[in-house]
Tab-separated table of C-alpha atoms in Angstrom:
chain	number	residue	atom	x	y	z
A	1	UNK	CA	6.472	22.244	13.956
A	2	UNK	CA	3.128	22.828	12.220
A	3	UNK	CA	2.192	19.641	9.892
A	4	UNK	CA	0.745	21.441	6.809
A	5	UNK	CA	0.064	18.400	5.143
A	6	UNK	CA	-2.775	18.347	7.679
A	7	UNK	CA	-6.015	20.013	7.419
A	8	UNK	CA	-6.604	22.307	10.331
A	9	UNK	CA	-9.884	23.608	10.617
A	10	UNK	CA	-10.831	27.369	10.436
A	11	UNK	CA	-13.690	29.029	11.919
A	12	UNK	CA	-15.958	28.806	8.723
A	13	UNK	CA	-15.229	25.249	9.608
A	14	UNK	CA	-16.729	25.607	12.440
A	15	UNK	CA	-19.931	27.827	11.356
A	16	UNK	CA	-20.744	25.050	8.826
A	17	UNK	CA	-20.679	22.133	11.690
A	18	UNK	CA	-23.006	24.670	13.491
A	19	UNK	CA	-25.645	24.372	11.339
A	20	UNK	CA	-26.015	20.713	10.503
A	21	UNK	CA	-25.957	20.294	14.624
A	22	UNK	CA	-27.589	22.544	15.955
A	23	UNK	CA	-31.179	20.573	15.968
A	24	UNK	CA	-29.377	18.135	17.631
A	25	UNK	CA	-27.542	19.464	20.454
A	26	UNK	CA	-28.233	21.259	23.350
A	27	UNK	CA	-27.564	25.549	23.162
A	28	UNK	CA	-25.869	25.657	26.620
A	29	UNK	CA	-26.105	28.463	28.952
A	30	UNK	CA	-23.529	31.319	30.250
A	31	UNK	CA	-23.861	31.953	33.286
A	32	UNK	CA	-21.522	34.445	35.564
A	33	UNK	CA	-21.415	34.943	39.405
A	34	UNK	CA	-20.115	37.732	41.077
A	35	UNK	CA	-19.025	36.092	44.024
A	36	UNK	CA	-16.603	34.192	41.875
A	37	UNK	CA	-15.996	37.025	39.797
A	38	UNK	CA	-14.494	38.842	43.274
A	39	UNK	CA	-12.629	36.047	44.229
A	40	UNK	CA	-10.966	35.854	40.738
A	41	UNK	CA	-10.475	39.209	40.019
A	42	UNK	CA	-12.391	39.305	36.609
A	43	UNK	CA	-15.290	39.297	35.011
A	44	UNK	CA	-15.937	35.459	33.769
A	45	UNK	CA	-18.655	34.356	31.851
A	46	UNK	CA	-19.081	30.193	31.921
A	47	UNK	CA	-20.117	28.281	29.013
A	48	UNK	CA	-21.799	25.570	30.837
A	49	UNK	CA	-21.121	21.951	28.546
A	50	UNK	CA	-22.389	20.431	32.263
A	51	UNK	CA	-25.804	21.086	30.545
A	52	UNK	CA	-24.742	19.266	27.338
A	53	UNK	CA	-26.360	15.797	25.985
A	54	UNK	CA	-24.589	13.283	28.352
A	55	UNK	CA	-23.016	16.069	30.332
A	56	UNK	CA	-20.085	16.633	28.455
A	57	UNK	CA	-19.472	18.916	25.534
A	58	UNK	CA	-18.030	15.476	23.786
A	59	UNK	CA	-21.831	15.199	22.151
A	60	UNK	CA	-20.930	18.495	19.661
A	61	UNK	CA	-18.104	16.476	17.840
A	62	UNK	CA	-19.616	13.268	18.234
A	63	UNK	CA	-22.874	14.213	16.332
A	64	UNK	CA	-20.858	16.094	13.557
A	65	UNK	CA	-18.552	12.884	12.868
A	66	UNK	CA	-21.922	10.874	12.817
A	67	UNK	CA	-23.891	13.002	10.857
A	68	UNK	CA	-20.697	13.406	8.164
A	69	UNK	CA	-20.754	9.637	7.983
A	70	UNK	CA	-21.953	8.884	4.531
A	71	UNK	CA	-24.743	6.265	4.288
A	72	UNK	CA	-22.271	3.455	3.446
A	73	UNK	CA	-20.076	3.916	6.239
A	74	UNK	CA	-22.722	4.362	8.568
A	75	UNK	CA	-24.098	1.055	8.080
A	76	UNK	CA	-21.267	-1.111	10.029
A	77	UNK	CA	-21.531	1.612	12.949
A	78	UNK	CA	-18.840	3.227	14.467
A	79	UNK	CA	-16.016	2.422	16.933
A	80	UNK	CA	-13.571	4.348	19.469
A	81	UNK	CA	-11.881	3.905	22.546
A	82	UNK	CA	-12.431	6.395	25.199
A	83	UNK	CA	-12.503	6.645	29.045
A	84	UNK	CA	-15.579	8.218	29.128
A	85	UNK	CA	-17.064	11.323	28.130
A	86	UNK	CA	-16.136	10.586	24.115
A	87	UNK	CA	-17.454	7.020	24.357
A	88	UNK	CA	-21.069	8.335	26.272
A	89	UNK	CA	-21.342	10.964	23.530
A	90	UNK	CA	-20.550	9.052	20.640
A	91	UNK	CA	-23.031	6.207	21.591
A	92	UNK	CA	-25.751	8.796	22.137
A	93	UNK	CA	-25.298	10.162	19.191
A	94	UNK	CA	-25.160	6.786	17.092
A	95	UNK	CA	-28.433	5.761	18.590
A	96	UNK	CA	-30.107	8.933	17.517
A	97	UNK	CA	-28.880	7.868	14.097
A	98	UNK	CA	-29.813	4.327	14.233
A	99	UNK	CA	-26.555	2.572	14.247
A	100	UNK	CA	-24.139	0.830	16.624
A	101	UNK	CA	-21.614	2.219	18.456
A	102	UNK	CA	-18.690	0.066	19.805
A	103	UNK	CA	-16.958	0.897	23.066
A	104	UNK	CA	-13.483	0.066	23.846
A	105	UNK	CA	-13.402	1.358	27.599
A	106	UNK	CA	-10.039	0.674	29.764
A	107	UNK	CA	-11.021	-1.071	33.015
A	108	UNK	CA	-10.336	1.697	35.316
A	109	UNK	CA	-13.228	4.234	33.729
A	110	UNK	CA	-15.367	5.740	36.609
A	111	UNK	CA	-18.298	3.737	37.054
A	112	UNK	CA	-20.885	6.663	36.391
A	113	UNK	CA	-18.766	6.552	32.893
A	114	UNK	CA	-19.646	2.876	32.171
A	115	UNK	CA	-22.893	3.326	33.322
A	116	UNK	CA	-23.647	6.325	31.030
A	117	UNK	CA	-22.108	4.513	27.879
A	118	UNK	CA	-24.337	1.136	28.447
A	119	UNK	CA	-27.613	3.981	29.121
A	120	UNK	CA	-26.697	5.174	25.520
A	121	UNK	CA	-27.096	2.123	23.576
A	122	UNK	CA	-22.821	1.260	23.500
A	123	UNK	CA	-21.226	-1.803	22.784
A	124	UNK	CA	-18.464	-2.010	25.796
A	125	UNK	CA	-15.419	-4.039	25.360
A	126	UNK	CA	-13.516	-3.395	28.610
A	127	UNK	CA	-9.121	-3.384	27.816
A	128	UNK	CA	-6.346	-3.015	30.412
A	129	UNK	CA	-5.831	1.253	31.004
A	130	UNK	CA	-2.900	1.396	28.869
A	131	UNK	CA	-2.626	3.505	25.145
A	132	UNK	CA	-1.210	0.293	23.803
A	133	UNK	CA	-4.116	-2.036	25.172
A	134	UNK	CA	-7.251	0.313	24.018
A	135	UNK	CA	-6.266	0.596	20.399
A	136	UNK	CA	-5.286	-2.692	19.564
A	137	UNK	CA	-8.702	-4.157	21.514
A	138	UNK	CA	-10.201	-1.702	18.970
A	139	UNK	CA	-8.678	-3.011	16.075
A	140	UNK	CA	-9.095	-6.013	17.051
A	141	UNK	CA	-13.173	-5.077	17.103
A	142	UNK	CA	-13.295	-2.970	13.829
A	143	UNK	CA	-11.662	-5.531	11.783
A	144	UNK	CA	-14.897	-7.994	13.118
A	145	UNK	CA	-17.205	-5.353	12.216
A	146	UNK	CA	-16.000	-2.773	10.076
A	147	UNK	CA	-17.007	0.171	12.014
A	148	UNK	CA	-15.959	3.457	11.190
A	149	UNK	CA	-13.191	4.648	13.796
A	150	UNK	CA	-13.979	8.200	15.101
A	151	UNK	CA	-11.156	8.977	17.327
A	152	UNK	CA	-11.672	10.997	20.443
A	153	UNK	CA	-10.017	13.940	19.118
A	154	UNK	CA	-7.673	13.208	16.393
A	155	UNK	CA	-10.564	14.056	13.679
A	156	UNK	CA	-11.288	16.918	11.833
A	157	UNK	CA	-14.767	16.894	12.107
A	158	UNK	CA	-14.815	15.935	15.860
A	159	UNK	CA	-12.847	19.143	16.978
A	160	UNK	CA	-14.832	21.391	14.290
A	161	UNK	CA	-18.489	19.834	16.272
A	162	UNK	CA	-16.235	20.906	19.616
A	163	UNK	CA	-15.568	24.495	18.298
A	164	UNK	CA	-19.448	25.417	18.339
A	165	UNK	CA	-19.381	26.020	21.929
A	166	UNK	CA	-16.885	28.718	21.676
A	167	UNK	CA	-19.481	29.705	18.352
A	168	UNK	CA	-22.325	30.033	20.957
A	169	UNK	CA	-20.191	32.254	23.285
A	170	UNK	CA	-19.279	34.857	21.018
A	171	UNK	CA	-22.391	35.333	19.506
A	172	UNK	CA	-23.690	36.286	23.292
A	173	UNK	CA	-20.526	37.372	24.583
A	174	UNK	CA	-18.353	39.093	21.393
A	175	UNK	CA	-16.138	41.547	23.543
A	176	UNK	CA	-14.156	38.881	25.732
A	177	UNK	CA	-10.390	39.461	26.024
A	178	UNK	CA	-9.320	35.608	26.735
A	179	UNK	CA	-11.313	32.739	26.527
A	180	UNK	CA	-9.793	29.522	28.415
A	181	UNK	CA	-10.743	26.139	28.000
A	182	UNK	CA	-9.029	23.054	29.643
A	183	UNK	CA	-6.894	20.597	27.152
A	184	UNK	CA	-6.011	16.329	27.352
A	185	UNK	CA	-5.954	15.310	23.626
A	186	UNK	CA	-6.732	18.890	22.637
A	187	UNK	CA	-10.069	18.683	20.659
A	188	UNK	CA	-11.837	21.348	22.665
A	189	UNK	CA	-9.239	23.284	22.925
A	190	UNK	CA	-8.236	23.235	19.197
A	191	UNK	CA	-11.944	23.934	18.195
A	192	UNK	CA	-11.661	26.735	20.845
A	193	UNK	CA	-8.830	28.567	19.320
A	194	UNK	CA	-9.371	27.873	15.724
A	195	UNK	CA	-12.968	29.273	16.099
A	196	UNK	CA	-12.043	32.754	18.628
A	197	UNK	CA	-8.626	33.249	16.437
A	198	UNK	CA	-10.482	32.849	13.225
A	199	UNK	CA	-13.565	35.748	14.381
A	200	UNK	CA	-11.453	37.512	16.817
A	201	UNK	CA	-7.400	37.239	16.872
A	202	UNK	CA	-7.314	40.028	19.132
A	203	UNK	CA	-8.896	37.160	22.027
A	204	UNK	CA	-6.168	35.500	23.595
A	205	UNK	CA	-6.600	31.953	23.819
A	206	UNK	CA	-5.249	29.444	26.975
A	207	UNK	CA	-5.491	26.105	27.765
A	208	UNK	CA	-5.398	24.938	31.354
A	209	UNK	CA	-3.714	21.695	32.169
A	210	UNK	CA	-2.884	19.597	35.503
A	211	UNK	CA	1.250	20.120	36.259
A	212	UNK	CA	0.551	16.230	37.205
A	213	UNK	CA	-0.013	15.642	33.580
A	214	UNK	CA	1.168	18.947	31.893
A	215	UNK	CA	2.673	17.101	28.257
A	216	UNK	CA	0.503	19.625	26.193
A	217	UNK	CA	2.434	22.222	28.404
A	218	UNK	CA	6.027	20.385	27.080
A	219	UNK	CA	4.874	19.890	23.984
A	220	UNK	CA	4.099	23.647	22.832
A	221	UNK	CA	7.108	24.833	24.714
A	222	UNK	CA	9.117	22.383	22.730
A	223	UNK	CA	7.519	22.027	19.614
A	224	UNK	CA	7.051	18.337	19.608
A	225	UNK	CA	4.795	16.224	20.858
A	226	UNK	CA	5.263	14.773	24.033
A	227	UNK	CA	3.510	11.544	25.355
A	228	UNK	CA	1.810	11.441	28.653
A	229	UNK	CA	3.386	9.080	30.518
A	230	UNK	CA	1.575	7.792	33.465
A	231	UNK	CA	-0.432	11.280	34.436
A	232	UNK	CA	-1.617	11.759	38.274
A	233	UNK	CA	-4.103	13.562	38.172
A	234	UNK	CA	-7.839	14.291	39.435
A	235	UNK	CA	-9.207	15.411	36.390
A	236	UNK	CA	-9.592	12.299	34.820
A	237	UNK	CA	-10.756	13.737	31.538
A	238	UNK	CA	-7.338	15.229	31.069
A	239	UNK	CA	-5.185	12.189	30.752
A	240	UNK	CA	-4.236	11.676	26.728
A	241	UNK	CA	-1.295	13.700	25.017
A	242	UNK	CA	-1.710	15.798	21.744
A	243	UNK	CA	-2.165	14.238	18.887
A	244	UNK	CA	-0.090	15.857	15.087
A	245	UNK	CA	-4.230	17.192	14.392
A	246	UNK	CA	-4.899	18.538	17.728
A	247	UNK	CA	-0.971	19.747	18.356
A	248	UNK	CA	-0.570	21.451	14.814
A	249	UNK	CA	-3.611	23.400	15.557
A	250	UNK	CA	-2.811	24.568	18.732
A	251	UNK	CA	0.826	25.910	17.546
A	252	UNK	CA	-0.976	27.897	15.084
A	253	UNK	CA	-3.423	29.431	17.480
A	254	UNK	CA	-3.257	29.146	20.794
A	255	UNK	CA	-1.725	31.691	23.210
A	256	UNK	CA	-0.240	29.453	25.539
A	257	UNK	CA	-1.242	26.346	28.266
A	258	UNK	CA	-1.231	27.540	31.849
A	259	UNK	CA	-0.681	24.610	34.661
A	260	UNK	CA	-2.311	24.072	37.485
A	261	UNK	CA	-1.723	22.165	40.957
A	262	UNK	CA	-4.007	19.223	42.117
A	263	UNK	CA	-5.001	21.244	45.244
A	264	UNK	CA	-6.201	24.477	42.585
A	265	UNK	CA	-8.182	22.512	40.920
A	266	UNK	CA	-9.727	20.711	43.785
A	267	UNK	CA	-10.636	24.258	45.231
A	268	UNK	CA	-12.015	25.510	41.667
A	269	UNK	CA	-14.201	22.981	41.801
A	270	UNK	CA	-15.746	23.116	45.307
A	271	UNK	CA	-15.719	26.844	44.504
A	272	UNK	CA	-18.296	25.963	41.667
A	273	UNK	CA	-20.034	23.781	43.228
A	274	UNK	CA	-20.683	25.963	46.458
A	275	UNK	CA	-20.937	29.538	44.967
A	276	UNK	CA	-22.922	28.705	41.381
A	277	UNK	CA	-24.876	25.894	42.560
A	278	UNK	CA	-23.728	23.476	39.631
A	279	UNK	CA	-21.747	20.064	38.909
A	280	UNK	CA	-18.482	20.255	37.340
A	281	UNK	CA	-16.412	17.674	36.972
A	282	UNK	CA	-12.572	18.174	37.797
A	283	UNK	CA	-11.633	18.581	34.396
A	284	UNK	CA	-14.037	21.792	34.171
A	285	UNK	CA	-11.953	23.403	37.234
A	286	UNK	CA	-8.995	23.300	35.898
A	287	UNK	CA	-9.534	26.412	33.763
A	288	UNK	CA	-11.026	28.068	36.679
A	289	UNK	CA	-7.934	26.804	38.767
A	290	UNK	CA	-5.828	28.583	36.026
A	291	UNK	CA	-7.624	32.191	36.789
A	292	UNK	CA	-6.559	31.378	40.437
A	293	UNK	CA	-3.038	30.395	39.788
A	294	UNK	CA	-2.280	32.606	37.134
A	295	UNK	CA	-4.194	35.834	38.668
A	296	UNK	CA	-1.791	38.406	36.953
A	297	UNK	CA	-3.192	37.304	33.211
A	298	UNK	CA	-7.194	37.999	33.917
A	299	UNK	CA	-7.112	40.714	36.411
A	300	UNK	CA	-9.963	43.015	35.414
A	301	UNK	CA	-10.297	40.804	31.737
A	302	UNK	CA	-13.564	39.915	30.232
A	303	UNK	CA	-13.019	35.792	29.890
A	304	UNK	CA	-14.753	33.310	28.563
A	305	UNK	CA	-14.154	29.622	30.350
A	306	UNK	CA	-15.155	26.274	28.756
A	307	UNK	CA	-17.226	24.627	31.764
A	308	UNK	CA	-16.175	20.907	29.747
A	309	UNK	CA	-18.780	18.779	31.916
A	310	UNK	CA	-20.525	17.596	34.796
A	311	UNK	CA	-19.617	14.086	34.854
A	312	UNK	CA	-18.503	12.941	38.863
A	313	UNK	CA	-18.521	10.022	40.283
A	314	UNK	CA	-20.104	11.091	42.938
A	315	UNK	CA	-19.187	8.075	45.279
A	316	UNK	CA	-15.264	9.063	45.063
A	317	UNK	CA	-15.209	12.933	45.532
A	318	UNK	CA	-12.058	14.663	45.281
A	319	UNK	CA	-12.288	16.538	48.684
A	320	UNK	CA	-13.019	12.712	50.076
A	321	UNK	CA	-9.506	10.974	48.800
């Protein structure tokens, strides 16, 4: 059931992040194709995050949550645990700022992860892959330092700095019937939704998940959160459950999670690759895997999909396992 004890942000939210980062961040593009468009049987419009600060639209909510930080809190920095794309944007952002970030990174990251977080200026403190591991390494680390914790997606002013992308769509693109975006934790996707719902309710609003790891799936069927338990899956970005922030949200706005099979979202993504001529990373096909799956919800739609990132290890491609 909806916690509301919690507070769950609303697109005004949303407008105000937009203007205290917009100087900082990158406006992405849109771009359509009408190849893809033919093979998908709508007309989609991509909001491209690949072209983000650190290639992930992680940098929106990072640089909110920074630049909320009052000047006391600031000082001591700031600390999360994240296996990538969260961790890269957050140091970036603390950098710009002038303050440290500290990295709790489970060993198993993708190395163009760790690399990208140690470019940025973050502290890395590497923990075993495992929920229980990461957060008590980080308390273990804020109580030496007295960072501020800024969790990946549990935050209200992380998923309202995640919401602007679906700001910058509409304001191009204001007549889409869905807009899609792919969920793990569920801070995109709960900026998404709160945002559209808030300016539009007649948009339908969809997360795409992996079946391999499809808890968010459960856990709005259900209405309770489930844990993800040991996920399989190739989009690597999609691997953490809903959190009571992130699922409360979601049950208030979103239209529903569509799942996806590991071979969809391996052909999304070559499909983007080949036919648009830009990096996604797997996590950014599995909305696109979700038009292909789920063909009989976007025929002949105007939609809006959440391109997430670019980030691939580009040593370990998913058409090489």
């Amino acid at each position: 059931m909806i916690d509301f004890n919690l507070m769950i942000p609303d697109f005004r939210d949303i407008e105000n992040a937009y203007q205290l980062i917009k100087n900082h961040i990158n406006r992405t593009p849109v771009f359509s194709s009408s190849a893809i468009n033919s093979i998908l049987g709508c007309h989609a419009w991509f909001k491209c995050e690949n072209f983000q600060k650190v290639g992930a639209f992680k940098f929106r909510g990072a640089t909110h949550s920074i630049l909320k930080l009052k000047p006391d809190e600031a000082a001591n920095g700031v600390i999360t645990h994240s296996s990538g794309n969260h961790a890269a944007a957050l140091s970036l952002a603390a950098a710009v700022r002038g303050i440290p970030a500290y990295i709790i990174m489970p060993e198993n990251a993708p190395e163009i992860k760790k690399k990208a977080v140690a470019g940025y200026g973050g502290q890395i403190t590497f923990c075993k892959p495992t929920q229980k591991d990461r957060e008590e390494t980080m308390l273990k680390i804020k109580a030496e330092t007295n960072a501020t914790f800024i969790h990946p997606y549990d935050n209200f002013n992380v998923i309202c700095g995640q919401g602007t992308a679906s700001l910058e769509l509409l304001q191009e693109y204001p007549d889409l019937d869905i807009v899609i975006a792919p969920v793990g934790g569920g801070g995109l996707l709960s900026g998404t939704a709160a945002y559209i719902k808030g300016k539009n309710p007649k948009i339908k609003v969809y997360g795409a998940e992996p079946q391999n790891a499809d808890d968010a799936y459960r856990s709005l069927i259900d209405k309770k959160i489930y844990p993800s338990v040991n996920p399989q899956t190739i989009a690597d970005g999609l691997l953490t459950s809903l959190s009571p922030l992130t699922f409360s949200t979601l049950l208030q706005h979103c239209d529903g999670i569509l799942t996806v099979s590991e071979s969809s979202i391996i052909k999304a993504m070559r499909m983007v690759w080949e036919r648009m001529k830009i990096i996604i990373e797997p996590s950014s096909a599995v909305p696109v895997a979700a038009i292909l799956e789920h063909g009989e919800k976007f025929r002949n739609k105007k939609v809006g999909v959440i391109i997430s990132g670019g980030n691939v290890d580009l040593d370990h491609l998913p058409w090489q396992v």
